[in-house]
Short mmCIF file of C-alpha atoms and ligand atoms in Angstrom, two decimals:
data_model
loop_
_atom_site.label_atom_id
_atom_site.label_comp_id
_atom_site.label_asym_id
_atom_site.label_seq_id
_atom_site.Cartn_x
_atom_site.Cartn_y
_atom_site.Cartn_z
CA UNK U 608 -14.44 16.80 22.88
CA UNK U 609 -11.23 14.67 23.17
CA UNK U 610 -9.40 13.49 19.84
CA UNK U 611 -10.66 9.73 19.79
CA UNK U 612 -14.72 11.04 20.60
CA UNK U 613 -14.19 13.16 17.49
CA UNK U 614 -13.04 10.67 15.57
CA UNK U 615 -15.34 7.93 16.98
CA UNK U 616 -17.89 10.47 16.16
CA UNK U 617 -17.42 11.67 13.10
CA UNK U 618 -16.89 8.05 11.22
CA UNK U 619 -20.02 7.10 13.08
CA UNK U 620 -21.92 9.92 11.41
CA UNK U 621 -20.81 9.35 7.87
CA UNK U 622 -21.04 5.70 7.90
CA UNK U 623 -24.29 4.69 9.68
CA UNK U 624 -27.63 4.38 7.74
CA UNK U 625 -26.54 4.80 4.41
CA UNK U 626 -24.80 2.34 2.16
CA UNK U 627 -21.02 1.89 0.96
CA UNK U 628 -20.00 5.08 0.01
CA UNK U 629 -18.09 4.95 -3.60
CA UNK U 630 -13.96 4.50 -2.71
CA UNK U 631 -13.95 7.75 -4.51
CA UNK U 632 -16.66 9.83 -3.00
CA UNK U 633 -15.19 8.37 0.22
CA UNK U 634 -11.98 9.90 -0.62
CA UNK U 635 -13.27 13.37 -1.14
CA UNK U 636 -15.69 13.23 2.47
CA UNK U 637 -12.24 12.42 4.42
CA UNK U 638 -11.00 15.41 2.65
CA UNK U 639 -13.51 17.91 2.99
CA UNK U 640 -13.79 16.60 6.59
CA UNK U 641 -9.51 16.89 7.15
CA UNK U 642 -8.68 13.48 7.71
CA UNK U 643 -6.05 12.45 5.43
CA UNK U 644 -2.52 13.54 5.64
CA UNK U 645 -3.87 14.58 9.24
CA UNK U 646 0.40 14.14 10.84
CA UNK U 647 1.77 15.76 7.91
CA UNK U 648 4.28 19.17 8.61
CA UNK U 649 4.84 22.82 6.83
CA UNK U 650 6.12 25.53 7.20
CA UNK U 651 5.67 29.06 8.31
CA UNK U 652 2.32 28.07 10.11
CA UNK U 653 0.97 26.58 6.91
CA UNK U 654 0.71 22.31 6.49
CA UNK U 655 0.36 20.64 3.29
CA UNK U 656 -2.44 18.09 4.93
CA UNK U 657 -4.60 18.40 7.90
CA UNK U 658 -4.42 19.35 11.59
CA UNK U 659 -0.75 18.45 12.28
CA UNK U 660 -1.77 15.84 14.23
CA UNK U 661 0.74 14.10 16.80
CA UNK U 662 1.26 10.60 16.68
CA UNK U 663 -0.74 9.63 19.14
CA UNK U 664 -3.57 11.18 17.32
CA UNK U 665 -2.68 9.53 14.70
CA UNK U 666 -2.41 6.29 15.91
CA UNK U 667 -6.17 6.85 17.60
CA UNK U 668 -7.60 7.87 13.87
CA UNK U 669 -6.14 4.47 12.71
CA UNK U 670 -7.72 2.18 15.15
CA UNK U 671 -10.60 4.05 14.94
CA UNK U 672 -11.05 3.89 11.31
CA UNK U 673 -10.36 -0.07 11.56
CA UNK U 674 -12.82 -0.39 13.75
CA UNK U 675 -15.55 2.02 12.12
CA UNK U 676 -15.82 -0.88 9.20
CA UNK U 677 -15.35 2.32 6.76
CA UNK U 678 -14.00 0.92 3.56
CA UNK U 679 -10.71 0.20 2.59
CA UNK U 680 -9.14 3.17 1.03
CA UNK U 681 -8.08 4.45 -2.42
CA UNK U 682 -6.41 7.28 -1.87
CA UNK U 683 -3.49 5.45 -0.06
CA UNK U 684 -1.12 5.24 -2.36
CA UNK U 685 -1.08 9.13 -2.38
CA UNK U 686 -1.15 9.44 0.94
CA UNK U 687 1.11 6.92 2.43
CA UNK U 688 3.44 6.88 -0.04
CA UNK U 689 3.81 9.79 -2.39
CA UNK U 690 3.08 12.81 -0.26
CA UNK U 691 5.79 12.02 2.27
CA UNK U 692 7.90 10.88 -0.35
CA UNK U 693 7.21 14.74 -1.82
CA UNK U 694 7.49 15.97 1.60
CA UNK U 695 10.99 14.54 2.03
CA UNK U 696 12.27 15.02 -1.15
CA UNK U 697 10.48 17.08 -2.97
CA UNK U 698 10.96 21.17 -4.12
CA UNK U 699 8.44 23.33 -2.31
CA UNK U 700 7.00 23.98 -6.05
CA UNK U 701 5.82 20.29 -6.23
CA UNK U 702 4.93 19.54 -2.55
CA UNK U 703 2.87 22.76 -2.78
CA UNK U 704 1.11 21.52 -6.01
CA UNK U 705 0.78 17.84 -5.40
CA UNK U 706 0.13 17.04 -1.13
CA UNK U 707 -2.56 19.24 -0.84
CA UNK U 708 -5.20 17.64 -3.92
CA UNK U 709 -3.72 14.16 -1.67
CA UNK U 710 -4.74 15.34 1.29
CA UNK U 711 -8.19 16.77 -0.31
CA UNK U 712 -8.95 13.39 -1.34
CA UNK U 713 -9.09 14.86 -5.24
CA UNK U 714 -6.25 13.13 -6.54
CA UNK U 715 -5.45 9.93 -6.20
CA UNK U 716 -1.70 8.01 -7.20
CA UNK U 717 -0.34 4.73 -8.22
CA UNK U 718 3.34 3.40 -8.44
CA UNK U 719 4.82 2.89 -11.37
CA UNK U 720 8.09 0.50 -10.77
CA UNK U 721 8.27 -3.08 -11.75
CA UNK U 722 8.57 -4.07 -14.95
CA UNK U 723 8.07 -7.02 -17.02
CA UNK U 724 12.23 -7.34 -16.83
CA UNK U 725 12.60 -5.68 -13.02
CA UNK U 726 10.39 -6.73 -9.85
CA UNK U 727 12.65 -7.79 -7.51
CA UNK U 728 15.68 -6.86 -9.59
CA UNK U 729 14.11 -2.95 -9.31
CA UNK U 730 17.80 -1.45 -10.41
CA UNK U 731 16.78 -3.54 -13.87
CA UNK U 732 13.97 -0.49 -14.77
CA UNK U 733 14.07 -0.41 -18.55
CA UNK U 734 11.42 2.06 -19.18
CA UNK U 735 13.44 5.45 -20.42
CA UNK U 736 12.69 8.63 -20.42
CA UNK U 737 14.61 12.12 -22.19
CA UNK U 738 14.08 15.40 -21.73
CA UNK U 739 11.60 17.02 -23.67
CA UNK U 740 13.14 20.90 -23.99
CA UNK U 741 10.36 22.52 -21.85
CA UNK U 742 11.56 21.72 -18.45
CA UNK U 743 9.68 18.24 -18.39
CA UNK U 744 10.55 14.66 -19.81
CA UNK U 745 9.00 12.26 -22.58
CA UNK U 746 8.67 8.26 -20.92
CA UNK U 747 8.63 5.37 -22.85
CA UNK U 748 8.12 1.72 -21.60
CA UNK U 749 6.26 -0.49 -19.87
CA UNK U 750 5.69 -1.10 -16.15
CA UNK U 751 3.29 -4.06 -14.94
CA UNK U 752 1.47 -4.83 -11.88
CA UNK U 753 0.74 -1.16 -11.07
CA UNK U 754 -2.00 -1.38 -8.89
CA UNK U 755 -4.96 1.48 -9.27
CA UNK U 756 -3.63 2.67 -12.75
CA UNK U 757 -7.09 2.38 -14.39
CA UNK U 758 -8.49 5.18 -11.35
CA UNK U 759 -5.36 6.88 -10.87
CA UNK U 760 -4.65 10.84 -11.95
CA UNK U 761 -1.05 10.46 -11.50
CA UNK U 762 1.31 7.85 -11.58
CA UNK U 763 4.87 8.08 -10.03
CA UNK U 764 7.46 6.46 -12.24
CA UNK U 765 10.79 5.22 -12.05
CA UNK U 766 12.98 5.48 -15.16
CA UNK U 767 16.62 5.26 -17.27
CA UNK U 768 17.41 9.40 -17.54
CA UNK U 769 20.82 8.40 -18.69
CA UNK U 770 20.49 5.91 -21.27
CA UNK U 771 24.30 4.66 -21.00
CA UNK U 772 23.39 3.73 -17.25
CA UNK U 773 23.62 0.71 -15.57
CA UNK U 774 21.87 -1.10 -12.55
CA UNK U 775 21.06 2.01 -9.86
CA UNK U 776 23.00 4.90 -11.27
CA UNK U 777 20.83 7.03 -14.15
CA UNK U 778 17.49 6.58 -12.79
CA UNK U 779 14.83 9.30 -11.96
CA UNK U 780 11.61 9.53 -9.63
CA UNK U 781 9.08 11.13 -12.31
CA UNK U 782 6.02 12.84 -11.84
CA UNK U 783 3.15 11.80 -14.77
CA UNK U 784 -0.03 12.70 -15.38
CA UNK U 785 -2.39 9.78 -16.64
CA UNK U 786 -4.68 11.19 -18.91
CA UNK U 787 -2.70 11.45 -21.82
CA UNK U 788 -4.66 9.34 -24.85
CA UNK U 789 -2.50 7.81 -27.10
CA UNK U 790 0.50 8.58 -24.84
CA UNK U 791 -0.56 6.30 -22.03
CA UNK U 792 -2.05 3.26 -22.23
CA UNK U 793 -3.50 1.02 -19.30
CA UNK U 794 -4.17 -2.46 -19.72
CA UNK U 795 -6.30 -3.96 -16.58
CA UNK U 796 -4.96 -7.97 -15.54
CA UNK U 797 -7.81 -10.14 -14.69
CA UNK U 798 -6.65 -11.62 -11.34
CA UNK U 799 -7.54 -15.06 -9.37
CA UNK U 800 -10.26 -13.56 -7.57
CA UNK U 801 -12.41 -12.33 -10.97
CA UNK U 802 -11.06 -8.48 -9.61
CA UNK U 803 -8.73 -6.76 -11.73
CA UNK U 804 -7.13 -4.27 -8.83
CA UNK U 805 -3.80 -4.08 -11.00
CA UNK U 806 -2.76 -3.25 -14.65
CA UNK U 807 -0.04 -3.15 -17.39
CA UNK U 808 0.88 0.02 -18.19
CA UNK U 809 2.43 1.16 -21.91
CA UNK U 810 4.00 4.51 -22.01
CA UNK U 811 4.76 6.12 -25.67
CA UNK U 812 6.26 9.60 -25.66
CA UNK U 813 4.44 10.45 -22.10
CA UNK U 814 5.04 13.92 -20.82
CA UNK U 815 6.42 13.90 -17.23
CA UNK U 816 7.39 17.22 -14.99
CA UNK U 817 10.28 17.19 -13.48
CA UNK U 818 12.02 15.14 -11.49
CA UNK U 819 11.75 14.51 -7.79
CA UNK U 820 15.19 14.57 -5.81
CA UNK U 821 17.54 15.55 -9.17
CA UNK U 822 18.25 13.61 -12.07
CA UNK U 823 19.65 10.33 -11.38
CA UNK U 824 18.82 10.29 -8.19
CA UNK U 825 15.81 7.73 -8.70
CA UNK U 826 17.42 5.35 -7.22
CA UNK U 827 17.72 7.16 -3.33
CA UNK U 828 14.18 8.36 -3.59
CA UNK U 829 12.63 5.17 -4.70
CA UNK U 830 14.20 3.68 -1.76
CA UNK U 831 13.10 6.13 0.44
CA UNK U 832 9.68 5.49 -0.49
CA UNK U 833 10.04 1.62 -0.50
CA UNK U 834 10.44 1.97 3.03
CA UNK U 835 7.44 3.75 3.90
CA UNK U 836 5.90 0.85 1.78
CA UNK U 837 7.42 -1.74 4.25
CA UNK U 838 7.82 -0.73 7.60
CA UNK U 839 6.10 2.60 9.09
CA UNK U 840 2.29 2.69 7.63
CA UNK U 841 2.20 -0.96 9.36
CA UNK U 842 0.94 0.10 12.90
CA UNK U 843 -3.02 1.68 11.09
CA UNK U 844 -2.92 -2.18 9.42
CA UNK U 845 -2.38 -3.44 12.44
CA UNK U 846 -5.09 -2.50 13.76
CA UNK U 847 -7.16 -4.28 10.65
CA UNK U 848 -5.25 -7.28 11.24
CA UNK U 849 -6.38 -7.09 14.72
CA UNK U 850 -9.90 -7.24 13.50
CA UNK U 851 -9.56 -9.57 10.98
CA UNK U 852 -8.03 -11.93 13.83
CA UNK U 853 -11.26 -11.27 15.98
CA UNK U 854 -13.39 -12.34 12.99
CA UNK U 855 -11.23 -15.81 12.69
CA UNK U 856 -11.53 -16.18 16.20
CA UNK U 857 -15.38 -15.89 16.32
CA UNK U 858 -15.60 -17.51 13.26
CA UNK U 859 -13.87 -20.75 15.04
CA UNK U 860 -16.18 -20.24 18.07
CA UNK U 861 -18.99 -20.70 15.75
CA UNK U 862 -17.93 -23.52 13.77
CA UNK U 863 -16.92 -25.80 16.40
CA UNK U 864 -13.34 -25.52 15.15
CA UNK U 865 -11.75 -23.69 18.37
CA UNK U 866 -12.55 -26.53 20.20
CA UNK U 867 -9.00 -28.17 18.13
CA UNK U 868 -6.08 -28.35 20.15
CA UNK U 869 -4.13 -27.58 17.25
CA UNK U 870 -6.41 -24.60 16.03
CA UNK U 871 -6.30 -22.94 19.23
CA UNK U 872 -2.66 -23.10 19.33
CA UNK U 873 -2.60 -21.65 15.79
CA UNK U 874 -4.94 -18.88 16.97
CA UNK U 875 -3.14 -17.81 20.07
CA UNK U 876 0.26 -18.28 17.94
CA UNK U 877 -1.56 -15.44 15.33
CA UNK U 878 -2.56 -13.08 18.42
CA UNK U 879 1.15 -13.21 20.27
CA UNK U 880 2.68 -12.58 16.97
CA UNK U 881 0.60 -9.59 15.99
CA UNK U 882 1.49 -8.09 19.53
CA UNK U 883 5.14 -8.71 18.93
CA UNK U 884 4.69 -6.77 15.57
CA UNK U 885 2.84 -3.83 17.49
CA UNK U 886 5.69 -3.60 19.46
CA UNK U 887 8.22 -3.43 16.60
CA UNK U 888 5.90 -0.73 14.90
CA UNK U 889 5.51 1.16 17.98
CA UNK U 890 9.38 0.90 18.97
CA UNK U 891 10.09 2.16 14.94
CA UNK U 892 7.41 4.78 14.84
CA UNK U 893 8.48 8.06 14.05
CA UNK U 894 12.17 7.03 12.78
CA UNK U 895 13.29 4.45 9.83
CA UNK U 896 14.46 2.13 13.18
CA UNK U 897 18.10 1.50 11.32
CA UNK U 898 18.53 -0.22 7.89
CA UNK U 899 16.55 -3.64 8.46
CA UNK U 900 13.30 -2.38 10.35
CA UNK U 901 11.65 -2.36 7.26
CA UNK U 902 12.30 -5.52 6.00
CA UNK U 903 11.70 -6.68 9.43
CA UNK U 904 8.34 -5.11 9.45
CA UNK U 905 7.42 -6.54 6.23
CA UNK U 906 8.90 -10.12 6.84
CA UNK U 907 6.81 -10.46 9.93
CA UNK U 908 3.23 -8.76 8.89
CA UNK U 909 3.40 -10.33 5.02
CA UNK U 910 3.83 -14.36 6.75
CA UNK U 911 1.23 -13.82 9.54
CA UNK U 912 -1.42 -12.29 7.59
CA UNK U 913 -0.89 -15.50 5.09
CA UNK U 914 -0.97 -17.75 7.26
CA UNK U 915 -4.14 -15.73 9.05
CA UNK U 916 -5.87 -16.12 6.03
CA UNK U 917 -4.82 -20.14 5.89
CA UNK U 918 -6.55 -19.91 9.45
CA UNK U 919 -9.19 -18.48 8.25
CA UNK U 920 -10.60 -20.68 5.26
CA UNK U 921 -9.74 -23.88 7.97
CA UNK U 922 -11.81 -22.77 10.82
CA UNK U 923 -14.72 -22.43 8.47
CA UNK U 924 -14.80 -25.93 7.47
CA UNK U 925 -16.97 -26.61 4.53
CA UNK U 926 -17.66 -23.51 3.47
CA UNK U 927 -14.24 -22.18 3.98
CA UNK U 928 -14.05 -24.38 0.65
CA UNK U 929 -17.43 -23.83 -1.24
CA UNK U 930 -18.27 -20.64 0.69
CA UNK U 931 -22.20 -19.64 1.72
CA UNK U 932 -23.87 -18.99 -1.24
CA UNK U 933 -25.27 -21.76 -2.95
CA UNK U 934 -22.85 -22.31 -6.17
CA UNK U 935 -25.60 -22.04 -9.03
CA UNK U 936 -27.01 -19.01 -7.04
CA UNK U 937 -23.44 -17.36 -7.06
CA UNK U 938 -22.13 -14.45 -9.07
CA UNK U 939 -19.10 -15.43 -10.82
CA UNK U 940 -16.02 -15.48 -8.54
CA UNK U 941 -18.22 -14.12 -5.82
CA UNK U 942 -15.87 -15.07 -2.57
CA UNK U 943 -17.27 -14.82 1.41
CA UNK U 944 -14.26 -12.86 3.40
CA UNK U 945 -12.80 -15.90 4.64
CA UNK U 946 -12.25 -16.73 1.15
CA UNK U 947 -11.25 -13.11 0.03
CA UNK U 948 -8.99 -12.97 2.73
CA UNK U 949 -7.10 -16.30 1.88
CA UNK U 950 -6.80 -14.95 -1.55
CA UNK U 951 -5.81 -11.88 -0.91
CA UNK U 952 -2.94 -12.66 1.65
CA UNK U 953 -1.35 -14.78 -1.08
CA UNK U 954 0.33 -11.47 -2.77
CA UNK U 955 1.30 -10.00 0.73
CA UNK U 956 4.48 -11.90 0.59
CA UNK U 957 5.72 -10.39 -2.70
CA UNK U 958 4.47 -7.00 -3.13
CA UNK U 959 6.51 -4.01 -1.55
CA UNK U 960 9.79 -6.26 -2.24
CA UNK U 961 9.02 -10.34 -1.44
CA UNK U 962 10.38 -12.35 1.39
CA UNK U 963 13.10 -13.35 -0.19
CA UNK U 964 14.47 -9.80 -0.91
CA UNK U 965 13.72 -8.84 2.60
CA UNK U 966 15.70 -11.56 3.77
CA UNK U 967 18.80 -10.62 1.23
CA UNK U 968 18.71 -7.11 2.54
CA UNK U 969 18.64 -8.50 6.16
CA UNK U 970 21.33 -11.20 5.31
CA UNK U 971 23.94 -8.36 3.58
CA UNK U 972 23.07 -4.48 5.24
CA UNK U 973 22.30 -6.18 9.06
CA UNK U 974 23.86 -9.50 9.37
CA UNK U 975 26.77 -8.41 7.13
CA UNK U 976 26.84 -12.13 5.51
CA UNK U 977 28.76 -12.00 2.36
CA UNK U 978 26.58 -10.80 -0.98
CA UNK U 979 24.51 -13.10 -2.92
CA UNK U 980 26.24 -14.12 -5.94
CA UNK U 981 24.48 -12.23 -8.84
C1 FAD I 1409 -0.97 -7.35 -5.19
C2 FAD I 1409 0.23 -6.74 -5.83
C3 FAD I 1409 0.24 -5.37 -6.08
C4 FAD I 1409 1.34 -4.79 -6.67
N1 FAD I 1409 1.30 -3.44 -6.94
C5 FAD I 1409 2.36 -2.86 -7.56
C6 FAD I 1409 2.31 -1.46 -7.91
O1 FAD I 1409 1.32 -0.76 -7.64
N2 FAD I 1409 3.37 -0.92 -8.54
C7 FAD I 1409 4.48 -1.64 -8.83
O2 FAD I 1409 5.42 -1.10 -9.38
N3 FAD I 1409 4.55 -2.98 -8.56
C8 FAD I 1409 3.50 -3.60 -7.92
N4 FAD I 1409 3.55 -4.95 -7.64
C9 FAD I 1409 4.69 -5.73 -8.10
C10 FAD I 1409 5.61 -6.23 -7.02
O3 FAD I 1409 6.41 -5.20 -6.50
C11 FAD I 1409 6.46 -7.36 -7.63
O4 FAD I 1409 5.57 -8.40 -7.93
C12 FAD I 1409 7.54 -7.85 -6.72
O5 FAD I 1409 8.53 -6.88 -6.53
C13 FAD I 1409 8.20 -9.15 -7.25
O6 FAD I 1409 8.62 -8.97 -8.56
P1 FAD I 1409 8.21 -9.97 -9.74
O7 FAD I 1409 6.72 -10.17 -9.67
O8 FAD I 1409 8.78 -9.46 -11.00
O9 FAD I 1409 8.85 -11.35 -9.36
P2 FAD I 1409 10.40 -11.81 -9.59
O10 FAD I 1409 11.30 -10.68 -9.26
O11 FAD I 1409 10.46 -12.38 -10.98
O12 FAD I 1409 10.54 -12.93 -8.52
C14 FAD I 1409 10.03 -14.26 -8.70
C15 FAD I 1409 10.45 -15.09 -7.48
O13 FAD I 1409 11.89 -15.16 -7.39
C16 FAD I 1409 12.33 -14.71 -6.13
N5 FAD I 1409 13.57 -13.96 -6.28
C17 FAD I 1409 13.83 -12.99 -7.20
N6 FAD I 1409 15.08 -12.50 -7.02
C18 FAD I 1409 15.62 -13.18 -5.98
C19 FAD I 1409 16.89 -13.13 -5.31
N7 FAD I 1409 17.83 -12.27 -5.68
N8 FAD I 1409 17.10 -13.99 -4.27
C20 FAD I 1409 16.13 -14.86 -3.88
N9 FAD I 1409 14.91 -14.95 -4.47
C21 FAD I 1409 14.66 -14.13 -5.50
C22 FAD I 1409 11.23 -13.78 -5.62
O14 FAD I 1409 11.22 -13.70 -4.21
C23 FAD I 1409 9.99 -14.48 -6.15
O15 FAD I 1409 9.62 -15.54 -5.27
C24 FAD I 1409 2.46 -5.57 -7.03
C25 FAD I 1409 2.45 -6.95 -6.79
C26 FAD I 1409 1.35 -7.53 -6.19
C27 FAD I 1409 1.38 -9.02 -5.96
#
């Protein structure tokens, strides 16, 4: 059987007469079954994920799994951006004893960077943490807007290990475990859409192992990871967006709205622009693509998919505003996808480092325009 039948297969299989799985119990069947961390390397014969699949194969899983309507995933944070972090950075001690529970689907991860004082200003991380004598560190702070804390089993944190530091220099890439009562708080933030996918997070003494990439290195591995964030998991997304794009389209085909000069143009505007951005991903995949291909990738994919979801809410007319359950009849905040899309996309511009940043780090590492005055 080739590659894309298996796949094709398989998700066919696990998703058809039955309903949603649970995110979690989801995460654990893609495990037992070998499909997450399905590109990643080892060493001496042995891989910290599953199969060792080539890119190819691993672009065919994506649009597969986009297409399968499977549900969105949990365990992404873990897989897309911790594990290769690990795998980059990381001793063989702690890629050995944190990829493979990612690529089992056991464990799943959240990022714990901003801070009430440091979003886009990331260098501004308050939150400290000293050692603790047994090889390990004790955090104290507060980060905000960490998405998944309140399911997570580990967060990774970025903190002050030199408290006379300034700006980049002192940090460190920690490693902490979140079920520590009384040491760890999580605090859930009710968001526009009734959902509360993100949380404050109050650490008080936390225990954290060691560090990934050296003490005060936080700083080169956060980065490092940012960029995974930005640029190279775009081309499986893609494939959503692509879609999501079909759904507008039929959407305006139903409605009467594609018959619009000016939606149609908007529509074939959204399609030519999410080829362009296949190309970029494609031309990128498998290397960082020099220092802006990131914030390229990010730039691009964060406006389209807002203005997608714009699209999206217009072409259904009416009910684009009220949506298609009768109000009285409606659960509270209960949103049709059109809706939950236009919501959604609102964020896309500012998590993962907003426009504007993107457009600094364009401006001064790419362009070489002189620095922003700070
Ligand atoms: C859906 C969602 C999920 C998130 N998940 C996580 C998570 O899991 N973990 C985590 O750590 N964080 C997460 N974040 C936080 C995210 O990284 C920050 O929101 C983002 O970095 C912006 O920081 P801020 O919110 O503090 O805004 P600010 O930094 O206060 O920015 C406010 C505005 O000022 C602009 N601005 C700031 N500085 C400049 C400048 N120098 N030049 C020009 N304009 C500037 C910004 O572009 C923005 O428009 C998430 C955010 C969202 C929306």
């Amino acid at each position: 059987m080739d590659f894309r039948t298996e796949v094709r297969t398989w998700l066919a299989d696990h998703l058809a007469d039955r309903p949603a799985p649970h995110p979690r119990a989801w995460e654990r069947e893609l495990g037992r079954a070998g499909w997450i961390g399905i590109g990643w390397p080892g060493e001496d014969g042995e891989t910290y994920g599953n199969r060792r699949a080539t890119l190819a194969e691993q672009v065919v899983w994506a649009e597969e799994y986009a297409r399968s309507g499977a549900p969105a995933r949990m365990g992404h944070i873990g897989e897309n951006l911790l594990a290769p972090t690990l795998i980059t950075y990381g001793t063989e001690e702690q890629k050995r004893r944190h990829v493979p529970p990612v690529a089992r689907g056991e464990t799943l991860w959240c990022q714990g960077y901003s801070e009430p004082g440091a979003g886009s200003d990331l260098a501004g991380v308050r939150t400290a943490a000293v050692p603790d004598g047994t090889g390990g560190y004790a955090v104290t702070g507060q980060k905000i807007w960490t998405s998944l804390a309140l399911d997570a089993h580990w967060c990774f944190v970025l903190a002050r290990t030199d408290p006379g530091s300034t700006r980049h220099q002192g940090l460190s890439f920690l490693l902490v475990e979140m079920d520590q009562p009384g040491r760890i708080e999580v605090r859930p933030i009710r968001q526009l859409t009734g959902t509360s996918e993100f949380n404050e997070v109050f650490f008080d003494g936390a225990r954290a192992t060691g560090t990934v990439g050296g003490e005060g290195n936080g700083w080169r591995v956060a980065m490092g990871l940012l960029a995974l964030e930005r640029g190279v998991s775009t081309l499986a997304q893609q494939i959503g967006f692509g879609e999501e794009l079909e759904r507008v389209v039929a959407a305006a085909v139903a409605s009467g709205a594609a018959k619009d000069p000016v939606i149609r143009a908007r529509i074939v505007r959204q399609w030519a622009e999410l080829d362009t951005m296949r190309h970029h991903a494609l031309r990128t995949l498998g290397s960082t693509g020099g220092p802006g291909a990131p914030s390229v990738a990010k730039l691009l994919w964060g406006g389209w998919h807002q203005r997608l979801g714009e699209l999206a809410v217009q072409v259904a007319g009416e009910a684009g505003a009220v949506g298609p359950v009768p109000w009285e009849e409606r659960r509270p905040y209960e949103l049709d996808d059109a809706q939950h899309l236009f919501l959604f996309s609102r964020a896309d511009t500012i998590y993962g480092g907003s426009d504007e940043i993107q457009r600094n780090i364009i401006a001064e590492r790419v362009l070489g325009l002189p620095r922003e005055p700070r």
